[in-house]
Amino acid sequence: MEESKGEEWEPKILAFCCNWCSYAGADAAGLERRQVPPTIRVIRVMCSGRIDPAFVLMGLLEGADAVLVTGCHIGDCHYVNANYKTRNRYEFLKEFVDELGLEPERLWLRWISASEGSLFAEMVREVTEKIKKIGPSPLRREWKK
Amino acid sequence: MKLKSKYYLAWAKDEKIRKKGANGGFVTATLVSALENDFIDAALVFEKKSVYEGIPVLTSDPEVVKKCAGSLHGVPINLTRFVVEYAAKKRIGLPTKPCDARGIIEQAKRRQVNLDNIFMIGLNCGGTLHPLRMREMAAVFYGLDPDSVVREEIKEGKIFLISEEEGGEEKEKWMKIDELEQKGYGRRDACKSCTVKIPTMADLACGNWGVPQGEEKTFVEVCSEKGGAIFENAMESGYVEAEEAPGKGIEARKKIEAGMQKLAASWKERMDEVSTLSRSERFEFYVDELKNCIHCGACKAVCPVCACEDDSKCLDMNDERDSYAISMYNVLRIFHLMDSCIHCGQCEDVCPVDIPLTLIQRRFSERMQRHLGYVPGMDITEKPPLYETELRWSARVE
Ligand SMILES: Cc1cc2nc3c(=O)[nH]c(=O)nc-3n(C[C@H](O)[C@H](O)[C@H](O)COP(=O)(O)OP(=O)(O)OC[C@H]3O[C@@H](n4cnc5c(N)ncnc54)[C@H](O)[C@@H]3O)c2cc1C
Ligand code: SF4
Ligand code: SF4
Ligand code: SF4
Ligand code: FES
């Protein structure tokens, strides 16, 4: 991967947010005028239960430096118990990513409510910092200039 | 009559079956009896074509079942997919190695077959040989023309090959399994490291461990009510004879099983070339091996625990035009089998580009299964954890 001199490398972070909580949380961060690093790309889904592990895996294969799985706090899911399933699947993803030889920091699970804009901004900052330390994902395949 | 014990020495009453059978011909006689007494509509057995080839046959003809008596160690085919494909609606009986029985139970969990309709006569399993490697082995180590080998036998830690010379004379040669395996031959990698040796998840578990030397009998463990009922019926209707297994035999069998499990565990460790690699080397290893995949789909077609058809996610989400380091097909197959892979090695057997799939699938699934405290293929009441809502391990944490 080629970076022009002097320019700091910016990670690409993919976040899946559920419509009712974490997406609204991201929105709140904006409304509250909080600084959110521009490293994040958000994909809105109706519920974290809709995040098929295949989406996360494809995100990594596409070259995301980290993937964040987010949703409503346990007990608050708008579709009864779907985020319990998210939690279950995440456990599989964690083992998979670790075994594959990617750093565990490339995968995150966070519960964020609609009013937790600060938490959302904080999370993006934290992930960006961590990823800057470990560098680009070895799965990243960019065209060489 | 109600069976008094769990362990028996049993044999076919019919002398011909007893002679042809691997041990006492019990398995064949019981299948014949189950057919004649209408417990099953058909039996699924292996017809021997050569020592390197056996074809699964589904038959209601007792004569065909009798013809198929005996053990074929060079036939590593798992019967699960045949049951799903051809016999899902029938009442059938079949011999099952531990990996056959476990595959069938996983398919039953996924509603592809109904265990009520399946009578599994388990066979203890020390392992199978890959037919191609076996031919090589016959030529290189036994100095035989592979096609002259007419029979094989595994006993006392040795592999015997019996060849027919010109003029019809038979010659027997043997070599120690250990020695062959040190040189990369002998049993398949999956079998060398397989720790499930006695199929107690089947209805009956049969073998020769625990049978006194020189006796033509089959050691039988009764593992389910259905197994007991069919066994009993076979005795009552005069197909098999049985005596309670002596305590010494039961002990001996247990000891051999433990020994085999220990050996398997040490093979597993020795063969795991990934365990000594660093994180980034591990990543390189997986990418390097999996990049050879040509997406023929064979590994999916034979996998005994996969229940997807042609519109599966791993196929649908794979695009040959993608330039991913590892394809979606491989990533999803590995991911989806993390809770359910039984490490049978079928995928590796059929892979045309020789990707070490047994090792790869095992590396990913074994750590997950350990984490879950879950062993697939053992118990029909346990759902595959990937489909569960509640964390399986949360109960253990608290
Ligand atoms: C590959 C293999 C390894 C074995 N290893 C051991 C061992 O280490 N220790 C032990 O105690 N017992 C082992 N057994 C079991 C043993 O060889 C006998 O099958 C068992 O004792 C039953 O004997 P029998 O005379 O009653 O069976 P039989 O009446 O001879 O009936 C055996 C049935 O098994 C079927 N069969 C043959 N080959 C295969 C195959 N590859 N896969 C599935 N079914 C097959 C035949 O078609 C037949 O229907 C093994 C069996 C196999 C097939
Ligand atoms: S994987 Fe295990 S049960 Fe299956 S053939 Fe090999 S040793 Fe037997
Ligand atoms: S992935 Fe391979 S080793 Fe695992 S169950 Fe399927 S065929 Fe057997
Ligand atoms: S059998 Fe081998 S080449 Fe064929 S799809 Fe599976 S891994 Fe790829
Ligand atoms: S609706 Fe937010 S996690 Fe289900």
PDB file of C-alpha atoms and ligand atoms in Angstrom, chain B residues 76 97-100 125-128 188 190-192 194-197 342-345, ligand 2:
ATOM      1  CA  PRO B  76     -13.007 -44.148   4.256  1.00  0.00           C
ATOM      2  CA  LYS B  97     -18.165 -46.024  12.372  1.00  0.00           C
ATOM      3  CA  PRO B  98     -18.165 -43.295  15.052  1.00  0.00           C
ATOM      4  CA  CYS B  99     -17.912 -40.595  12.384  1.00  0.00           C
ATOM      5  CA  ASP B 100     -20.874 -42.083  10.436  1.00  0.00           C
ATOM      6  CA  CYS B 125     -12.973 -47.769  14.708  1.00  0.00           C
ATOM      7  CA  GLY B 126      -9.211 -47.799  14.787  1.00  0.00           C
ATOM      8  CA  GLY B 127      -9.183 -45.896  11.515  1.00  0.00           C
ATOM      9  CA  THR B 128      -9.262 -46.163   7.754  1.00  0.00           C
ATOM     10  CA  ARG B 188      -5.500 -41.151   7.230  1.00  0.00           C
ATOM     11  CA  ALA B 190      -8.069 -37.608  10.449  1.00  0.00           C
ATOM     12  CA  CYS B 191      -8.125 -41.185  11.774  1.00  0.00           C
ATOM     13  CA  LYS B 192      -4.702 -40.982  13.377  1.00  0.00           C
ATOM     14  CA  CYS B 194      -9.585 -39.310  15.967  1.00  0.00           C
ATOM     15  CA  THR B 195     -10.358 -39.783  19.652  1.00  0.00           C
ATOM     16  CA  VAL B 196     -13.859 -41.235  19.381  1.00  0.00           C
ATOM     17  CA  LYS B 197     -13.162 -44.933  19.069  1.00  0.00           C
ATOM     18  CA  ILE B 342     -16.512 -33.805  13.646  1.00  0.00           C
ATOM     19  CA  HIS B 343     -13.006 -33.945  12.158  1.00  0.00           C
ATOM     20  CA  CYS B 344     -13.785 -36.879   9.902  1.00  0.00           C
ATOM     21  CA  GLY B 345     -11.454 -35.739   7.125  1.00  0.00           C
TER      22      GLY B 345
HETATM   23  S1  SF4 C   2     -12.445 -40.325  11.642  1.00  0.00           S
HETATM   24 FE1  SF4 C   2     -12.481 -41.663  13.453  1.00  0.00          FE
HETATM   25  S2  SF4 C   2     -14.395 -42.785  13.321  1.00  0.00           S
HETATM   26 FE2  SF4 C   2     -14.018 -41.887  11.282  1.00  0.00          FE
HETATM   27  S3  SF4 C   2     -12.977 -43.491  10.097  1.00  0.00           S
HETATM   28 FE3  SF4 C   2     -11.377 -42.226  11.076  1.00  0.00          FE
HETATM   29  S4  SF4 C   2     -10.918 -43.241  13.064  1.00  0.00           S
HETATM   30 FE4  SF4 C   2     -12.847 -44.066  12.268  1.00  0.00          FE
END
